[in-house]
Amino acid sequence: MRYVRIERQGRPCWGVVKGEEVLTLSKPPFDGVEYDGEKLPLSQCKLLAPCVPTKIVCVGKNYSEHAREMGAEPPGFPVLFLKGLNTLNRPDGALHAPEFVTRLDYEGELGVVIRCRAKNVKAKDFADYVLGYTCLNDVTARDVQQHDGQWTRGKSMDGFCPVGPWVTDDVDSSALKLVTRLNGEVVQRGNTADFITAVPELIEFITASMTLEPGDLVATGTPAGIGPMIPGDRVEVDIEGIGVLKNQVI
Ligand code: MG
């Protein structure tokens, strides 16, 4: 299924995409789908971020080639950091950095949305805890990240985490092609088969330290090819079997 969140009469509402329609739900889909009987044309729906996390847990350097382009050796374990909830942004939402930012980067990533409370999960059981997968852009003020020596400010400016267009449970996360396009040109080409730590082991690693809640979001790391965006640029994160997340820099 493809789960979306849309704005209906000014309020957020969950739905399931079927063909060109959204079938709206009477409650979030975490413990089963309950339709409320309404159908809306997908093309006329304003899509929201398809999750409401209590935290956004990100993995740094989960592709060897990206670690090397950042001047680091691939780490021996997942390096975690958090993005603030103020970063959550929607499909087609505008990306904007304060004027003092001199380098604003895209990072196309696979996002994992958690279905139910997860603590001390074993890798073999990870699927029981996952609602599905989505596209995510871990937008980064690279100059600020490097200046500060740690990542909070550079990773957590307002709107720096667009997610969507929906969450799907119809894909296997172990080998998905990921492409990032800037103004239509391919700038990142990766495959989740190249993760240093794959999704099942990531869920085990994260939940050994922190409880994940329904709707929490895990950003799984970006492949090589990161680069800058400027106002006017259109950025797309396209993951096989999921869809395309589109945003514009203003
Ligand atoms: Mg990242």
mmCIF file of C-alpha atoms in Angstrom, residues 11-198:
data_model
loop_
_atom_site.group_PDB
_atom_site.id
_atom_site.type_symbol
_atom_site.label_atom_id
_atom_site.label_comp_id
_atom_site.label_asym_id
_atom_site.label_seq_id
_atom_site.Cartn_x
_atom_site.Cartn_y
_atom_site.Cartn_z
ATOM 1 C CA ARG A 11 -6.578 19.626 8.439
ATOM 2 C CA PRO A 12 -4.147 16.743 8.007
ATOM 3 C CA CYS A 13 -5.647 13.401 7.075
ATOM 4 C CA TRP A 14 -4.152 9.991 6.278
ATOM 5 C CA GLY A 15 -5.043 8.181 3.082
ATOM 6 C CA VAL A 16 -4.171 5.282 0.824
ATOM 7 C CA VAL A 17 -3.317 5.907 -2.834
ATOM 8 C CA LYS A 18 -5.198 3.624 -5.263
ATOM 9 C CA GLY A 19 -4.494 4.487 -8.893
ATOM 10 C CA GLU A 20 -5.208 8.192 -9.309
ATOM 11 C CA GLU A 21 -7.307 8.453 -6.156
ATOM 12 C CA VAL A 22 -6.715 8.900 -2.440
ATOM 13 C CA LEU A 23 -9.010 6.853 -0.186
ATOM 14 C CA THR A 24 -9.009 8.696 3.100
ATOM 15 C CA LEU A 25 -8.678 7.016 6.509
ATOM 16 C CA SER A 26 -10.388 7.681 9.807
ATOM 17 C CA LYS A 27 -7.168 7.080 11.776
ATOM 18 C CA PRO A 28 -3.423 6.610 11.181
ATOM 19 C CA PRO A 29 -2.629 3.253 9.538
ATOM 20 C CA PHE A 30 -0.194 1.965 12.170
ATOM 21 C CA ASP A 31 -2.413 -0.841 13.427
ATOM 22 C CA GLY A 32 -4.508 -1.398 10.313
ATOM 23 C CA VAL A 33 -6.331 0.592 7.661
ATOM 24 C CA GLU A 34 -9.804 1.994 8.391
ATOM 25 C CA TYR A 35 -11.371 3.836 5.430
ATOM 26 C CA ASP A 36 -13.764 6.704 6.127
ATOM 27 C CA GLY A 37 -15.561 6.352 2.761
ATOM 28 C CA GLU A 38 -14.241 9.451 0.978
ATOM 29 C CA LYS A 39 -12.253 9.396 -2.290
ATOM 30 C CA LEU A 40 -10.295 12.370 -3.611
ATOM 31 C CA PRO A 41 -8.371 12.816 -6.878
ATOM 32 C CA LEU A 42 -4.660 12.470 -6.075
ATOM 33 C CA SER A 43 -3.763 15.276 -8.489
ATOM 34 C CA GLN A 44 -5.859 17.731 -6.482
ATOM 35 C CA CYS A 45 -4.520 16.745 -3.041
ATOM 36 C CA LYS A 46 -1.937 18.799 -1.194
ATOM 37 C CA LEU A 47 0.491 16.165 0.068
ATOM 38 C CA LEU A 48 2.035 16.534 3.525
ATOM 39 C CA ALA A 49 5.057 14.696 4.937
ATOM 40 C CA PRO A 50 3.756 11.104 5.184
ATOM 41 C CA CYS A 51 4.655 10.667 8.859
ATOM 42 C CA VAL A 52 4.537 12.551 12.148
ATOM 43 C CA PRO A 53 7.749 11.547 13.903
ATOM 44 C CA THR A 54 8.754 12.073 17.514
ATOM 45 C CA LYS A 55 12.336 12.012 16.239
ATOM 46 C CA ILE A 56 14.261 11.840 12.977
ATOM 47 C CA VAL A 57 17.227 9.490 13.395
ATOM 48 C CA CYS A 58 19.859 9.806 10.682
ATOM 49 C CA VAL A 59 22.822 7.678 9.717
ATOM 50 C CA GLY A 60 25.970 9.435 8.539
ATOM 51 C CA LYS A 61 28.325 7.823 6.038
ATOM 52 C CA ASN A 62 26.400 4.637 5.290
ATOM 53 C CA TYR A 63 27.887 4.325 1.787
ATOM 54 C CA SER A 64 31.678 3.797 1.510
ATOM 55 C CA GLU A 65 32.044 6.065 -1.535
ATOM 56 C CA HIS A 66 30.278 8.939 0.222
ATOM 57 C CA ALA A 67 32.478 8.509 3.317
ATOM 58 C CA ARG A 68 35.534 8.794 1.067
ATOM 59 C CA GLU A 69 34.233 11.901 -0.740
ATOM 60 C CA MET A 70 33.882 13.473 2.717
ATOM 61 C CA GLY A 71 37.540 12.660 3.387
ATOM 62 C CA ALA A 72 36.796 9.879 5.887
ATOM 63 C CA GLU A 73 37.272 6.146 5.936
ATOM 64 C CA PRO A 74 34.003 4.188 6.112
ATOM 65 C CA PRO A 75 33.098 3.916 9.815
ATOM 66 C CA GLY A 76 33.071 0.541 11.538
ATOM 67 C CA PHE A 77 29.602 1.130 13.023
ATOM 68 C CA PRO A 78 26.583 3.340 12.192
ATOM 69 C CA VAL A 79 27.191 6.975 13.105
ATOM 70 C CA LEU A 80 23.862 8.409 14.281
ATOM 71 C CA PHE A 81 22.664 11.985 14.559
ATOM 72 C CA LEU A 82 19.251 13.638 14.895
ATOM 73 C CA LYS A 83 17.444 16.242 12.843
ATOM 74 C CA GLY A 84 15.025 18.520 14.693
ATOM 75 C CA LEU A 85 11.288 18.170 14.060
ATOM 76 C CA ASN A 86 11.343 21.749 12.696
ATOM 77 C CA THR A 87 13.084 20.279 9.629
ATOM 78 C CA LEU A 88 10.093 18.193 8.521
ATOM 79 C CA ASN A 89 8.977 19.381 5.087
ATOM 80 C CA ARG A 90 6.459 18.150 2.539
ATOM 81 C CA PRO A 91 6.541 17.055 -1.107
ATOM 82 C CA ASP A 92 6.760 20.244 -3.218
ATOM 83 C CA GLY A 93 7.597 22.218 -0.049
ATOM 84 C CA ALA A 94 10.067 25.059 -0.527
ATOM 85 C CA LEU A 95 13.683 24.687 0.622
ATOM 86 C CA HIS A 96 15.244 27.813 2.003
ATOM 87 C CA ALA A 97 18.416 28.596 3.931
ATOM 88 C CA PRO A 98 19.245 31.715 5.918
ATOM 89 C CA GLU A 99 21.387 34.206 3.996
ATOM 90 C CA PHE A 100 24.563 33.402 5.958
ATOM 91 C CA VAL A 101 24.604 29.842 4.567
ATOM 92 C CA THR A 102 27.129 29.707 1.718
ATOM 93 C CA ARG A 103 26.696 26.062 0.756
ATOM 94 C CA LEU A 104 23.329 24.300 0.828
ATOM 95 C CA ASP A 105 23.594 20.599 -0.123
ATOM 96 C CA TYR A 106 21.123 17.917 -1.160
ATOM 97 C CA GLU A 107 21.487 14.379 0.217
ATOM 98 C CA GLY A 108 19.056 11.913 -1.370
ATOM 99 C CA GLU A 109 18.209 9.088 1.044
ATOM 100 C CA LEU A 110 15.876 6.177 1.701
ATOM 101 C CA GLY A 111 13.593 6.943 4.655
ATOM 102 C CA VAL A 112 12.150 4.235 6.921
ATOM 103 C CA VAL A 113 8.891 4.964 8.771
ATOM 104 C CA ILE A 114 8.306 3.042 11.995
ATOM 105 C CA ARG A 115 4.942 1.331 12.555
ATOM 106 C CA CYS A 116 4.959 0.481 16.248
ATOM 107 C CA ARG A 117 7.023 1.032 19.358
ATOM 108 C CA ALA A 118 10.429 -0.570 18.854
ATOM 109 C CA LYS A 119 12.960 -1.276 21.590
ATOM 110 C CA ASN A 120 15.756 -3.877 21.491
ATOM 111 C CA VAL A 121 14.546 -5.196 18.134
ATOM 112 C CA LYS A 122 16.550 -8.030 16.591
ATOM 113 C CA ALA A 123 17.531 -7.562 12.952
ATOM 114 C CA LYS A 124 15.592 -10.664 11.878
ATOM 115 C CA ASP A 125 12.372 -9.157 13.296
ATOM 116 C CA PHE A 126 12.802 -5.633 11.859
ATOM 117 C CA ALA A 127 9.943 -5.902 9.336
ATOM 118 C CA ASP A 128 7.370 -6.200 12.152
ATOM 119 C CA TYR A 129 8.268 -2.650 13.188
ATOM 120 C CA VAL A 130 8.340 -0.918 9.786
ATOM 121 C CA LEU A 131 5.300 0.751 8.205
ATOM 122 C CA GLY A 132 7.172 1.324 4.957
ATOM 123 C CA TYR A 133 9.685 3.300 2.966
ATOM 124 C CA THR A 134 9.817 6.787 1.522
ATOM 125 C CA CYS A 135 12.144 9.270 -0.178
ATOM 126 C CA LEU A 136 13.936 11.830 1.936
ATOM 127 C CA ASN A 137 16.335 14.709 1.365
ATOM 128 C CA ASP A 138 18.762 15.271 4.255
ATOM 129 C CA VAL A 139 19.314 18.925 3.324
ATOM 130 C CA THR A 140 22.526 20.212 4.878
ATOM 131 C CA ALA A 141 24.175 23.606 5.348
ATOM 132 C CA ARG A 142 27.595 22.122 4.619
ATOM 133 C CA ASP A 143 29.605 25.221 5.532
ATOM 134 C CA VAL A 144 27.834 25.463 8.889
ATOM 135 C CA GLN A 145 28.277 21.717 9.560
ATOM 136 C CA GLN A 146 32.018 22.023 8.907
ATOM 137 C CA HIS A 147 32.383 25.298 10.811
ATOM 138 C CA ASP A 148 30.643 24.010 13.941
ATOM 139 C CA GLY A 149 32.533 20.734 14.208
ATOM 140 C CA GLN A 150 29.256 18.973 15.033
ATOM 141 C CA TRP A 151 26.096 18.697 13.043
ATOM 142 C CA THR A 152 23.085 20.075 14.915
ATOM 143 C CA ARG A 153 22.849 23.521 13.337
ATOM 144 C CA GLY A 154 23.912 22.521 9.819
ATOM 145 C CA LYS A 155 21.416 19.649 9.669
ATOM 146 C CA SER A 156 18.446 21.140 11.525
ATOM 147 C CA MET A 157 17.485 24.410 9.896
ATOM 148 C CA ASP A 158 13.760 24.886 9.257
ATOM 149 C CA GLY A 159 12.425 22.693 6.455
ATOM 150 C CA PHE A 160 15.686 20.763 5.943
ATOM 151 C CA CYS A 161 13.968 17.346 5.843
ATOM 152 C CA PRO A 162 11.477 16.996 2.987
ATOM 153 C CA VAL A 163 9.867 13.539 2.974
ATOM 154 C CA GLY A 164 7.506 11.767 0.584
ATOM 155 C CA PRO A 165 5.582 11.633 -1.607
ATOM 156 C CA TRP A 166 4.201 8.642 0.330
ATOM 157 C CA VAL A 167 5.212 5.633 2.414
ATOM 158 C CA THR A 168 5.034 2.299 0.667
ATOM 159 C CA ASP A 169 5.258 -1.220 2.072
ATOM 160 C CA ASP A 170 5.498 -2.720 -1.421
ATOM 161 C CA VAL A 171 9.303 -2.683 -1.691
ATOM 162 C CA ASP A 172 12.197 -4.715 -0.329
ATOM 163 C CA SER A 173 14.741 -2.272 1.106
ATOM 164 C CA SER A 174 17.741 -4.514 0.436
ATOM 165 C CA ALA A 175 18.410 -3.448 -3.177
ATOM 166 C CA LEU A 176 16.668 -0.255 -4.304
ATOM 167 C CA LYS A 177 18.107 2.101 -6.908
ATOM 168 C CA LEU A 178 18.265 5.695 -5.704
ATOM 169 C CA VAL A 179 18.795 8.673 -7.994
ATOM 170 C CA THR A 180 18.985 12.355 -7.108
ATOM 171 C CA ARG A 181 18.411 14.886 -9.890
ATOM 172 C CA LEU A 182 19.226 18.583 -9.821
ATOM 173 C CA ASN A 183 17.352 20.565 -12.474
ATOM 174 C CA GLY A 184 16.734 17.274 -14.282
ATOM 175 C CA GLU A 185 20.386 16.168 -14.316
ATOM 176 C CA VAL A 186 21.425 13.051 -12.365
ATOM 177 C CA VAL A 187 23.841 14.021 -9.571
ATOM 178 C CA GLN A 188 23.634 10.981 -7.255
ATOM 179 C CA ARG A 189 23.191 7.370 -8.270
ATOM 180 C CA GLY A 190 23.187 4.761 -5.518
ATOM 181 C CA ASN A 191 21.742 1.407 -4.545
ATOM 182 C CA THR A 192 20.733 0.431 -1.023
ATOM 183 C CA ALA A 193 22.525 -2.885 -1.652
ATOM 184 C CA ASP A 194 25.693 -0.838 -1.040
ATOM 185 C CA PHE A 195 24.734 0.235 2.491
ATOM 186 C CA ILE A 196 27.527 -0.392 4.991
ATOM 187 C CA THR A 197 24.777 -1.195 7.527
ATOM 188 C CA ALA A 198 21.519 -2.478 6.001
#
